[in-house]
CSV table of C-alpha atoms in Angstrom, one decimal:
chain,number,residue,atom,x,y,z
A,1,MET,CA,116.0,98.6,121.6
A,2,LEU,CA,114.5,97.0,118.5
A,3,ALA,CA,112.9,99.4,116.0
A,4,LYS,CA,109.1,99.4,116.0
A,5,ARG,CA,107.7,98.2,112.7
A,6,ILE,CA,105.0,99.8,110.4
A,7,ILE,CA,103.2,97.1,108.4
A,8,PRO,CA,100.6,97.8,105.7
A,9,CYS,CA,98.1,95.0,105.2
A,10,LEU,CA,96.6,93.8,102.0
A,11,ASP,CA,93.3,92.1,102.7
A,12,ILE,CA,92.5,90.1,99.5
A,13,LYS,CA,89.2,88.9,98.1
A,14,ASP,CA,88.8,87.6,94.6
A,15,GLY,CA,92.3,88.9,93.7
A,16,LYS,CA,91.6,92.5,94.8
A,17,THR,CA,92.6,94.5,97.8
A,18,VAL,CA,89.6,95.1,100.0
A,19,LYS,CA,88.7,96.8,103.3
A,20,GLY,CA,85.7,96.7,105.6
A,21,ILE,CA,84.5,97.9,109.0
A,22,ASN,CA,84.3,95.4,111.9
A,23,PHE,CA,84.9,92.6,109.4
A,24,GLU,CA,81.8,93.6,107.3
A,25,ASN,CA,80.8,95.8,104.4
A,26,ILE,CA,83.8,94.8,102.3
A,27,THR,CA,84.7,97.1,99.4
A,28,ALA,CA,87.5,96.9,96.8
A,29,VAL,CA,90.3,99.5,97.2
A,30,GLY,CA,93.0,98.7,94.7
A,31,ASP,CA,95.4,96.3,93.0
A,32,PRO,CA,97.5,94.3,95.5
A,33,VAL,CA,100.6,94.2,93.4
A,34,GLU,CA,100.7,97.9,92.8
A,35,LEU,CA,99.9,98.7,96.5
A,36,GLY,CA,102.6,96.3,97.7
A,37,ALA,CA,105.2,97.8,95.5
A,38,LEU,CA,104.2,101.3,96.6
A,39,TYR,CA,104.4,100.5,100.3
A,40,ALA,CA,107.8,98.9,99.9
A,41,ARG,CA,109.1,102.1,98.1
A,42,MET,CA,107.6,104.3,100.8
A,43,GLY,CA,109.5,102.6,103.6
A,44,ALA,CA,107.1,100.0,105.0
A,45,ASP,CA,109.0,97.6,107.2
A,46,GLU,CA,107.0,94.5,106.2
A,47,LEU,CA,103.9,93.6,104.2
A,48,VAL,CA,101.0,91.3,105.3
A,49,PHE,CA,98.8,89.6,102.7
A,50,LEU,CA,95.6,88.0,104.0
A,51,ASP,CA,93.2,86.1,101.8
A,52,ILE,CA,90.3,87.0,104.0
A,53,THR,CA,87.8,84.5,102.6
A,54,ALA,CA,90.2,81.5,102.0
A,55,THR,CA,89.2,79.7,105.1
A,56,ASN,CA,85.5,80.4,104.8
A,57,GLU,CA,85.3,79.4,101.2
A,58,LYS,CA,87.4,76.4,101.7
A,59,ARG,CA,90.1,77.3,99.2
A,60,LYS,CA,93.7,78.0,99.3
A,61,THR,CA,95.5,81.3,99.2
A,62,LEU,CA,96.3,82.7,95.8
A,63,SER,CA,99.9,81.5,95.4
A,64,GLU,CA,100.1,83.0,91.9
A,65,LEU,CA,99.3,86.5,93.3
A,66,VAL,CA,101.8,86.0,96.1
A,67,THR,CA,104.5,85.4,93.4
A,68,ARG,CA,103.6,88.6,91.6
A,69,ILE,CA,103.7,90.6,94.8
A,70,ALA,CA,106.9,89.1,96.0
A,71,LYS,CA,108.7,90.1,92.8
A,72,GLU,CA,107.8,93.7,93.4
A,73,ILE,CA,108.9,94.1,97.0
A,74,ASN,CA,112.2,93.9,99.0
A,75,ILE,CA,110.8,93.7,102.5
A,76,PRO,CA,109.6,90.7,104.6
A,77,PHE,CA,106.3,89.4,103.4
A,78,THR,CA,103.8,87.5,105.5
A,79,VAL,CA,100.9,85.5,103.9
A,80,GLY,CA,97.8,84.0,105.5
A,81,GLY,CA,94.5,82.6,104.6
A,82,GLY,CA,93.3,79.0,104.4
A,83,ILE,CA,96.7,77.6,105.6
A,84,SER,CA,96.3,74.2,107.3
A,85,THR,CA,99.2,71.9,106.2
A,86,ILE,CA,102.9,71.8,105.8
A,87,GLU,CA,102.3,71.5,102.1
A,88,ASP,CA,100.3,74.8,102.1
A,89,VAL,CA,103.3,76.6,103.7
A,90,SER,CA,105.8,75.1,101.3
A,91,VAL,CA,103.8,76.4,98.3
A,92,LEU,CA,103.7,79.9,99.7
A,93,LEU,CA,107.3,80.1,100.8
A,94,ASN,CA,108.3,78.8,97.3
A,95,SER,CA,106.0,81.5,95.9
A,96,GLY,CA,108.0,84.2,97.7
A,97,ALA,CA,106.5,84.6,101.2
A,98,ASP,CA,108.9,85.0,104.1
A,99,LYS,CA,106.5,84.1,106.8
A,100,ILE,CA,103.0,82.6,107.0
A,101,SER,CA,100.1,83.4,109.2
A,102,VAL,CA,97.7,80.7,110.6
A,103,ASN,CA,94.5,81.3,112.4
A,104,THR,CA,91.4,79.1,112.3
A,105,ALA,CA,93.3,75.9,111.5
A,106,ALA,CA,95.6,76.4,114.4
A,107,VAL,CA,92.8,76.9,116.9
A,108,ARG,CA,91.0,73.7,115.6
A,109,ARG,CA,94.3,71.7,115.7
A,110,PRO,CA,96.9,73.5,117.9
A,111,GLN,CA,99.6,70.9,117.0
A,112,LEU,CA,99.7,72.5,113.6
A,113,ILE,CA,101.8,75.3,115.1
A,114,SER,CA,104.4,72.8,116.4
A,115,GLU,CA,104.5,71.0,113.1
A,116,LEU,CA,105.1,74.2,111.1
A,117,ALA,CA,107.6,75.6,113.6
A,118,GLY,CA,109.5,72.3,113.5
A,119,GLN,CA,109.6,72.2,109.7
A,120,PHE,CA,110.2,75.9,108.9
A,121,GLY,CA,111.3,77.5,112.2
A,122,SER,CA,109.3,79.6,114.7
A,123,GLN,CA,110.5,82.8,112.9
A,124,CYS,CA,108.3,81.7,110.0
A,125,VAL,CA,105.1,81.1,112.0
A,126,VAL,CA,102.8,84.1,112.8
A,127,LEU,CA,99.7,83.3,114.8
A,128,ALA,CA,96.9,85.6,113.8
A,129,ILE,CA,94.2,86.1,116.4
A,130,ASP,CA,90.9,87.7,115.6
A,131,THR,CA,89.6,88.9,119.0
A,132,LYS,CA,86.4,90.5,120.2
A,133,TYR,CA,85.4,92.0,123.5
A,134,ILE,CA,82.3,90.4,124.8
A,135,ASN,CA,81.0,89.5,128.3
A,136,ASN,CA,83.8,91.5,130.0
A,137,ASP,CA,86.7,89.7,128.3
A,138,TRP,CA,88.4,89.2,125.0
A,139,TYR,CA,87.7,86.0,123.1
A,140,VAL,CA,89.0,84.3,120.0
A,141,PHE,CA,86.9,84.2,116.8
A,142,LEU,CA,87.3,81.9,113.8
A,143,ASN,CA,86.7,81.9,110.1
A,144,GLY,CA,87.3,85.5,109.4
A,145,GLY,CA,85.5,86.6,112.6
A,146,ARG,CA,82.3,84.7,111.8
A,147,ILE,CA,82.5,82.0,114.5
A,148,PRO,CA,82.8,82.7,118.2
A,149,THR,CA,84.7,80.5,120.7
A,150,ASP,CA,84.9,80.4,124.4
A,151,ILE,CA,88.7,80.6,124.2
A,152,ARG,CA,90.2,83.6,126.1
A,153,THR,CA,92.6,85.5,123.8
A,154,VAL,CA,95.4,85.8,126.3
A,155,ASP,CA,95.3,82.1,127.1
A,156,TRP,CA,95.4,81.2,123.4
A,157,ALA,CA,98.3,83.5,122.8
A,158,ARG,CA,100.3,81.9,125.6
A,159,GLN,CA,99.5,78.4,124.4
A,160,ALA,CA,100.4,79.2,120.8
A,161,VAL,CA,103.8,80.7,121.7
A,162,ALA,CA,104.5,77.6,123.9
A,163,LEU,CA,103.8,75.5,120.8
A,164,GLY,CA,106.2,77.4,118.7
A,165,ALA,CA,104.6,80.5,117.2
A,166,GLY,CA,107.2,83.2,116.7
A,167,GLU,CA,104.9,86.2,116.4
A,168,ILE,CA,101.4,87.2,117.2
A,169,LEU,CA,99.2,89.2,114.9
A,170,LEU,CA,96.4,90.5,117.1
A,171,THR,CA,93.4,92.1,115.5
A,172,SER,CA,90.6,93.6,117.5
A,173,MET,CA,87.3,93.1,115.7
A,174,ASN,CA,85.7,95.8,117.8
A,175,ASN,CA,88.2,98.4,116.5
A,176,ASP,CA,88.7,97.1,113.0
A,177,GLY,CA,88.1,99.8,110.3
A,178,THR,CA,86.7,102.3,112.9
A,179,LYS,CA,89.8,104.6,112.8
A,180,ASN,CA,89.2,105.2,116.5
A,181,GLY,CA,92.5,103.7,117.7
A,182,PHE,CA,93.9,100.3,118.5
A,183,ALA,CA,92.6,98.2,121.4
A,184,LEU,CA,95.3,99.2,123.8
A,185,ASP,CA,94.2,97.0,126.7
A,186,ILE,CA,94.2,93.6,125.1
A,187,THR,CA,97.3,94.5,123.1
A,188,ARG,CA,99.2,95.3,126.3
A,189,THR,CA,97.9,92.2,128.0
A,190,VAL,CA,99.0,89.9,125.3
A,191,SER,CA,102.4,91.8,124.8
A,192,GLU,CA,103.1,91.3,128.5
A,193,ALA,CA,102.0,87.7,128.5
A,194,VAL,CA,104.3,86.4,125.7
A,195,ASN,CA,107.9,86.6,124.9
A,196,VAL,CA,107.5,87.0,121.1
A,197,PRO,CA,106.7,90.2,119.1
A,198,VAL,CA,103.1,91.3,119.0
A,199,ILE,CA,101.7,93.1,115.9
A,200,ALA,CA,98.7,95.3,116.8
A,201,SER,CA,95.9,95.5,114.2
A,202,GLY,CA,92.5,97.1,114.0
A,203,GLY,CA,91.5,100.7,114.5
A,204,ALA,CA,94.4,102.9,113.2
A,205,GLY,CA,93.1,106.3,112.2
A,206,THR,CA,95.8,108.9,113.3
A,207,MET,CA,99.5,109.0,113.9
A,208,GLN,CA,98.8,109.4,117.6
A,209,HIS,CA,97.1,106.0,117.5
A,210,PHE,CA,100.4,104.4,116.5
A,211,LEU,CA,102.3,106.2,119.2
A,212,ASP,CA,99.7,105.1,121.7
A,213,VAL,CA,99.9,101.4,120.7
A,214,PHE,CA,103.7,101.4,120.9
A,215,LYS,CA,103.9,103.3,124.2
A,216,GLN,CA,100.7,102.2,126.1
A,217,GLY,CA,99.9,99.0,124.2
A,218,LYS,CA,103.6,97.8,124.3
A,219,ALA,CA,103.2,96.5,120.7
A,220,ASP,CA,106.3,95.6,118.7
A,221,ALA,CA,104.7,96.5,115.4
A,222,ALA,CA,101.5,98.2,114.2
A,223,LEU,CA,99.5,97.1,111.1
A,224,ALA,CA,97.0,99.2,109.2
A,225,ALA,CA,95.2,99.1,105.9
A,226,SER,CA,92.7,101.7,104.9
A,227,ILE,CA,94.6,104.8,106.1
A,228,PHE,CA,97.5,103.7,103.9
A,229,HIS,CA,95.3,102.6,101.0
A,230,TYR,CA,93.4,105.9,100.9
A,231,LYS,CA,96.7,107.9,101.6
A,232,GLU,CA,95.3,109.5,104.7
A,233,ILE,CA,98.6,108.8,106.4
A,234,MET,CA,101.9,108.5,104.4
A,235,ILE,CA,104.4,106.0,105.9
A,236,PRO,CA,107.4,108.4,105.8
A,237,ASP,CA,105.4,111.1,107.6
A,238,LEU,CA,104.2,108.6,110.2
A,239,LYS,CA,107.8,107.4,110.9
A,240,GLN,CA,109.0,110.9,111.2
A,241,PHE,CA,106.2,111.6,113.7
A,242,LEU,CA,107.1,108.5,115.8
A,243,LYS,CA,110.8,109.3,115.7
A,244,GLU,CA,110.1,112.9,117.0
A,245,HIS,CA,108.1,111.3,119.9
A,246,GLY,CA,110.9,109.0,121.0
A,247,ILE,CA,109.9,105.8,119.1
A,248,GLU,CA,112.8,103.9,117.5
A,249,VAL,CA,111.9,103.3,113.8
A,250,ARG,CA,113.8,102.4,110.7
A,251,MET,CA,114.1,105.4,108.5
A,252,GLU,CA,115.0,105.2,104.8
């Protein structure tokens, strides 16, 4: 059995790490370089960096900041935000990213996934899906959760994997920042629908929430932000808790 992964997320706006609730009320919480280095030392399995306003503000991810973070960490590093071309990905990989995350641009032009997978390999391409439960189903949202679509989340996940996505980063907008737990139903649905790893995101508040999303949600990894930023849960303690409850994790 592959070890389950714990992944801190650095949501970046204007060069600072920020956090919000349900994708709104964004506030600054710290320096991304310092936080990234801290999480690597604490035993995080990977790190995700998302420039949350890159797409909406029509600018590219801060490659210089990516370089600074990459120099401080020794774990896999995924970067997303405003990525829409092979050239964008080349810049980020050369800056120190290991994987890239695409979202809005891939929905608008699905062939982008195939192009990136063909150029860099599926293992490099993470499809981020921002999803919201409305009208009795889960639907895809674009531009940092600002634009709704009529695309069912599970359908898009299947299509993206068929096109070459090597991993799904699934964020529930309903759960984001609430600390009430991950969206277990859609996480399980997507995990069972695709044959690539699924990272659950949105709603982590307790260690039990991580256990639930691994056991009930069938996630391969769990991503969180504020509980790590505010030191409400320490990564070594979380991994020890999961191990004691029968979850395979990588211990330092």
